[in-house]
Amino acid sequence: MCETKTRKEIAQELYLSEGTVKRHISEILAKTGYDNILRLAVHAVASGLIIPGMGRTGEQTEE
Protein backbone atom coordinates (compact mmCIF):
# COMPACT_ATOMS: atom_id res chain seq x y z
CA MET A 1 0.00 0.00 0.00
CA CYS A 2 2.79 2.37 0.80
CA GLU A 3 4.42 1.91 -2.59
CA THR A 4 1.37 2.77 -4.73
CA LYS A 5 0.72 -0.75 -5.94
CA THR A 6 -2.48 -2.20 -7.31
CA ARG A 7 -4.29 -4.94 -5.42
CA LYS A 8 -3.15 -7.34 -8.14
CA GLU A 9 0.52 -6.34 -7.66
CA ILE A 10 0.22 -6.67 -3.87
CA ALA A 11 -1.40 -10.09 -4.24
CA GLN A 12 1.34 -11.33 -6.55
CA GLU A 13 4.10 -10.05 -4.27
CA LEU A 14 2.57 -11.66 -1.18
CA TYR A 15 1.38 -14.85 -2.92
CA LEU A 16 -2.26 -14.12 -2.09
CA SER A 17 -5.39 -13.90 -4.19
CA GLU A 18 -6.56 -10.46 -5.21
CA GLY A 19 -9.78 -11.12 -3.29
CA THR A 20 -7.80 -11.75 -0.10
CA VAL A 21 -5.95 -8.47 -0.51
CA LYS A 22 -9.25 -6.66 -1.11
CA ARG A 23 -10.73 -8.24 2.03
CA HIS A 24 -7.72 -7.27 4.16
CA ILE A 25 -7.85 -3.68 2.90
CA SER A 26 -11.58 -3.54 3.69
CA GLU A 27 -10.92 -4.86 7.19
CA ILE A 28 -8.16 -2.29 7.77
CA LEU A 29 -10.48 0.51 6.63
CA ALA A 30 -13.30 -0.74 8.87
CA LYS A 31 -11.05 -0.99 11.92
CA THR A 32 -9.53 2.46 11.40
CA GLY A 33 -12.80 4.18 10.51
CA TYR A 34 -11.64 5.45 7.12
CA ASP A 35 -13.86 5.16 4.07
CA ASN A 36 -11.09 4.87 1.47
CA ILE A 37 -7.45 3.93 1.19
CA LEU A 38 -6.34 7.42 0.17
CA ARG A 39 -7.61 8.98 3.39
CA LEU A 40 -5.91 6.22 5.38
CA ALA A 41 -2.63 6.82 3.53
CA VAL A 42 -2.83 10.58 4.15
CA HIS A 43 -3.38 9.91 7.85
CA ALA A 44 -0.46 7.45 7.95
CA VAL A 45 1.89 10.00 6.36
CA ALA A 46 0.66 12.90 8.52
CA SER A 47 1.12 10.88 11.70
CA GLY A 48 4.56 9.62 10.70
CA LEU A 49 3.54 5.96 10.36
CA ILE A 50 4.96 5.89 6.84
CA ILE A 51 7.58 8.11 5.25
CA PRO A 52 7.01 8.86 1.56
CA GLY A 53 9.86 7.59 -0.60
CA MET A 54 11.09 5.02 1.91
CA GLY A 55 10.92 1.31 1.12
CA ARG A 56 10.10 -1.47 3.56
CA THR A 57 13.77 -1.83 4.48
CA GLY A 58 14.21 1.88 5.18
CA GLU A 59 16.09 2.49 1.95
CA GLN A 60 15.21 5.39 -0.33
CA THR A 61 13.00 4.31 -3.23
CA GLU A 62 13.08 5.67 -6.75
CA GLU A 63 10.08 7.85 -7.55
CSV table of N, CA and C in Angstrom, one decimal:
chain,number,residue,atom,x,y,z
A,1,MET,N,0.8,-1.2,0.0
A,1,MET,CA,0.0,0.0,0.0
A,1,MET,C,0.9,1.3,0.0
A,2,CYS,N,2.0,1.2,0.7
A,2,CYS,CA,2.8,2.4,0.8
A,2,CYS,C,3.6,2.7,-0.5
A,3,GLU,N,3.6,1.7,-1.4
A,3,GLU,CA,4.4,1.9,-2.6
A,3,GLU,C,3.5,2.1,-3.8
A,4,THR,N,2.3,2.5,-3.6
A,4,THR,CA,1.4,2.8,-4.7
A,4,THR,C,1.3,1.6,-5.7
A,5,LYS,N,0.9,0.5,-5.2
A,5,LYS,CA,0.7,-0.8,-5.9
A,5,LYS,C,-0.8,-1.1,-6.0
A,6,THR,N,-1.1,-1.8,-7.1
A,6,THR,CA,-2.5,-2.2,-7.3
A,6,THR,C,-2.7,-3.4,-6.4
A,7,ARG,N,-4.0,-3.7,-6.2
A,7,ARG,CA,-4.3,-4.9,-5.4
A,7,ARG,C,-3.7,-6.2,-6.1
A,8,LYS,N,-3.7,-6.2,-7.4
A,8,LYS,CA,-3.1,-7.3,-8.1
A,8,LYS,C,-1.6,-7.5,-7.9
A,9,GLU,N,-0.9,-6.3,-7.9
A,9,GLU,CA,0.5,-6.3,-7.7
A,9,GLU,C,0.8,-6.8,-6.2
A,10,ILE,N,0.0,-6.3,-5.3
A,10,ILE,CA,0.2,-6.7,-3.9
A,10,ILE,C,0.0,-8.2,-3.7
A,11,ALA,N,-1.1,-8.7,-4.3
A,11,ALA,CA,-1.4,-10.1,-4.2
A,11,ALA,C,-0.3,-10.9,-4.8
A,12,GLN,N,0.3,-10.6,-5.9
A,12,GLN,CA,1.3,-11.3,-6.6
A,12,GLN,C,2.6,-11.3,-5.7
A,13,GLU,N,2.9,-10.2,-5.1
A,13,GLU,CA,4.1,-10.1,-4.3
A,13,GLU,C,4.0,-10.9,-3.0
A,14,LEU,N,2.8,-11.0,-2.4
A,14,LEU,CA,2.6,-11.7,-1.2
A,14,LEU,C,2.0,-13.1,-1.4
A,15,TYR,N,1.9,-13.5,-2.6
A,15,TYR,CA,1.4,-14.8,-2.9
A,15,TYR,C,0.0,-15.1,-2.3
A,16,LEU,N,-0.9,-14.1,-2.5
A,16,LEU,CA,-2.3,-14.1,-2.1
A,16,LEU,C,-3.2,-13.9,-3.3
A,17,SER,N,-4.4,-14.2,-3.1
A,17,SER,CA,-5.4,-13.9,-4.2
A,17,SER,C,-5.7,-12.4,-4.1
A,18,GLU,N,-6.2,-11.9,-5.2
A,18,GLU,CA,-6.6,-10.5,-5.2
A,18,GLU,C,-7.7,-10.2,-4.3
A,19,GLY,N,-8.6,-11.2,-4.2
A,19,GLY,CA,-9.8,-11.1,-3.3
A,19,GLY,C,-9.4,-11.0,-1.8
A,20,THR,N,-8.3,-11.8,-1.5
A,20,THR,CA,-7.8,-11.8,-0.1
A,20,THR,C,-7.2,-10.4,0.2
A,21,VAL,N,-6.5,-9.8,-0.7
A,21,VAL,CA,-6.0,-8.5,-0.5
A,21,VAL,C,-7.1,-7.5,-0.3
A,22,LYS,N,-8.1,-7.6,-1.2
A,22,LYS,CA,-9.2,-6.7,-1.1
A,22,LYS,C,-9.9,-6.8,0.3
A,23,ARG,N,-10.1,-8.0,0.7
A,23,ARG,CA,-10.7,-8.2,2.0
A,23,ARG,C,-9.9,-7.6,3.2
A,24,HIS,N,-8.6,-7.8,3.1
A,24,HIS,CA,-7.7,-7.3,4.2
A,24,HIS,C,-7.8,-5.7,4.2
A,25,ILE,N,-7.8,-5.1,3.0
A,25,ILE,CA,-7.9,-3.7,2.9
A,25,ILE,C,-9.2,-3.2,3.5
A,26,SER,N,-10.3,-3.9,3.1
A,26,SER,CA,-11.6,-3.5,3.7
A,26,SER,C,-11.6,-3.6,5.2
A,27,GLU,N,-11.0,-4.7,5.7
A,27,GLU,CA,-10.9,-4.9,7.2
A,27,GLU,C,-10.1,-3.8,7.9
A,28,ILE,N,-9.0,-3.4,7.2
A,28,ILE,CA,-8.2,-2.3,7.8
A,28,ILE,C,-9.0,-1.0,7.8
A,29,LEU,N,-9.7,-0.7,6.7
A,29,LEU,CA,-10.5,0.5,6.6
A,29,LEU,C,-11.6,0.5,7.7
A,30,ALA,N,-12.2,-0.6,7.9
A,30,ALA,CA,-13.3,-0.7,8.9
A,30,ALA,C,-12.8,-0.5,10.3
A,31,LYS,N,-11.6,-1.1,10.6
A,31,LYS,CA,-11.0,-1.0,11.9
A,31,LYS,C,-10.5,0.4,12.2
A,32,THR,N,-10.1,1.1,11.2
A,32,THR,CA,-9.5,2.5,11.4
A,32,THR,C,-10.6,3.6,11.2
A,33,GLY,N,-11.7,3.2,10.7
A,33,GLY,CA,-12.8,4.2,10.5
A,33,GLY,C,-12.7,5.0,9.3
A,34,TYR,N,-11.8,4.7,8.4
A,34,TYR,CA,-11.6,5.5,7.1
A,34,TYR,C,-12.5,4.8,6.0
A,35,ASP,N,-13.0,5.7,5.1
A,35,ASP,CA,-13.9,5.2,4.1
A,35,ASP,C,-13.1,4.9,2.8
A,36,ASN,N,-11.9,5.2,2.7
A,36,ASN,CA,-11.1,4.9,1.5
A,36,ASN,C,-9.6,4.9,1.8
A,37,ILE,N,-8.9,4.2,0.9
A,37,ILE,CA,-7.4,3.9,1.2
A,37,ILE,C,-6.6,5.2,1.1
A,38,LEU,N,-7.1,6.2,0.3
A,38,LEU,CA,-6.3,7.4,0.2
A,38,LEU,C,-6.4,8.2,1.5
A,39,ARG,N,-7.5,8.3,2.1
A,39,ARG,CA,-7.6,9.0,3.4
A,39,ARG,C,-6.8,8.3,4.5
A,40,LEU,N,-6.7,7.0,4.4
A,40,LEU,CA,-5.9,6.2,5.4
A,40,LEU,C,-4.4,6.5,5.1
A,41,ALA,N,-4.0,6.5,3.9
A,41,ALA,CA,-2.6,6.8,3.5
A,41,ALA,C,-2.2,8.2,4.0
A,42,VAL,N,-3.1,9.2,3.7
A,42,VAL,CA,-2.8,10.6,4.2
A,42,VAL,C,-2.6,10.6,5.7
A,43,HIS,N,-3.5,10.0,6.4
A,43,HIS,CA,-3.4,9.9,7.9
A,43,HIS,C,-2.1,9.3,8.3
A,44,ALA,N,-1.7,8.2,7.6
A,44,ALA,CA,-0.5,7.5,8.0
A,44,ALA,C,0.8,8.3,7.7
A,45,VAL,N,0.8,9.1,6.6
A,45,VAL,CA,1.9,10.0,6.4
A,45,VAL,C,1.9,11.1,7.4
A,46,ALA,N,0.7,11.8,7.6
A,46,ALA,CA,0.7,12.9,8.5
A,46,ALA,C,1.1,12.5,9.9
A,47,SER,N,0.8,11.3,10.3
A,47,SER,CA,1.1,10.9,11.7
A,47,SER,C,2.5,10.2,11.8
A,48,GLY,N,3.2,10.2,10.7
A,48,GLY,CA,4.6,9.6,10.7
A,48,GLY,C,4.7,8.1,10.7
A,49,LEU,N,3.5,7.4,10.4
A,49,LEU,CA,3.5,6.0,10.4
A,49,LEU,C,4.3,5.5,9.1
A,50,ILE,N,4.2,6.2,8.0
A,50,ILE,CA,5.0,5.9,6.8
A,50,ILE,C,5.7,7.2,6.4
A,51,ILE,N,6.8,7.0,5.8
A,51,ILE,CA,7.6,8.1,5.3
A,51,ILE,C,7.6,8.0,3.7
A,52,PRO,N,7.0,8.9,3.0
A,52,PRO,CA,7.0,8.9,1.6
A,52,PRO,C,8.4,8.7,1.0
A,53,GLY,N,8.6,7.8,0.0
A,53,GLY,CA,9.9,7.6,-0.6
A,53,GLY,C,10.8,6.6,0.1
A,54,MET,N,10.3,6.0,1.2
A,54,MET,CA,11.1,5.0,1.9
A,54,MET,C,10.5,3.6,1.7
A,55,GLY,N,11.3,2.7,1.3
A,55,GLY,CA,10.9,1.3,1.1
A,55,GLY,C,10.7,0.6,2.4
A,56,ARG,N,10.3,-0.7,2.3
A,56,ARG,CA,10.1,-1.5,3.6
A,56,ARG,C,11.4,-1.6,4.4
A,57,THR,N,12.5,-1.6,3.8
A,57,THR,CA,13.8,-1.8,4.5
A,57,THR,C,14.4,-0.5,5.0
A,58,GLY,N,13.7,0.6,4.7
A,58,GLY,CA,14.2,1.9,5.2
A,58,GLY,C,15.1,2.5,4.2
A,59,GLU,N,15.3,1.9,3.0
A,59,GLU,CA,16.1,2.5,2.0
A,59,GLU,C,15.3,3.4,1.1
A,60,GLN,N,15.9,4.4,0.6
A,60,GLN,CA,15.2,5.4,-0.3
A,60,GLN,C,14.8,4.7,-1.6
A,61,THR,N,13.5,4.9,-2.0
A,61,THR,CA,13.0,4.3,-3.2
A,61,THR,C,13.1,5.3,-4.4
A,62,GLU,N,13.1,4.8,-5.6
A,62,GLU,CA,13.1,5.7,-6.8
A,62,GLU,C,11.7,6.1,-7.1
A,63,GLU,N,11.4,7.4,-7.2
A,63,GLU,CA,10.1,7.9,-7.5
A,63,GLU,C,10.2,8.8,-8.7
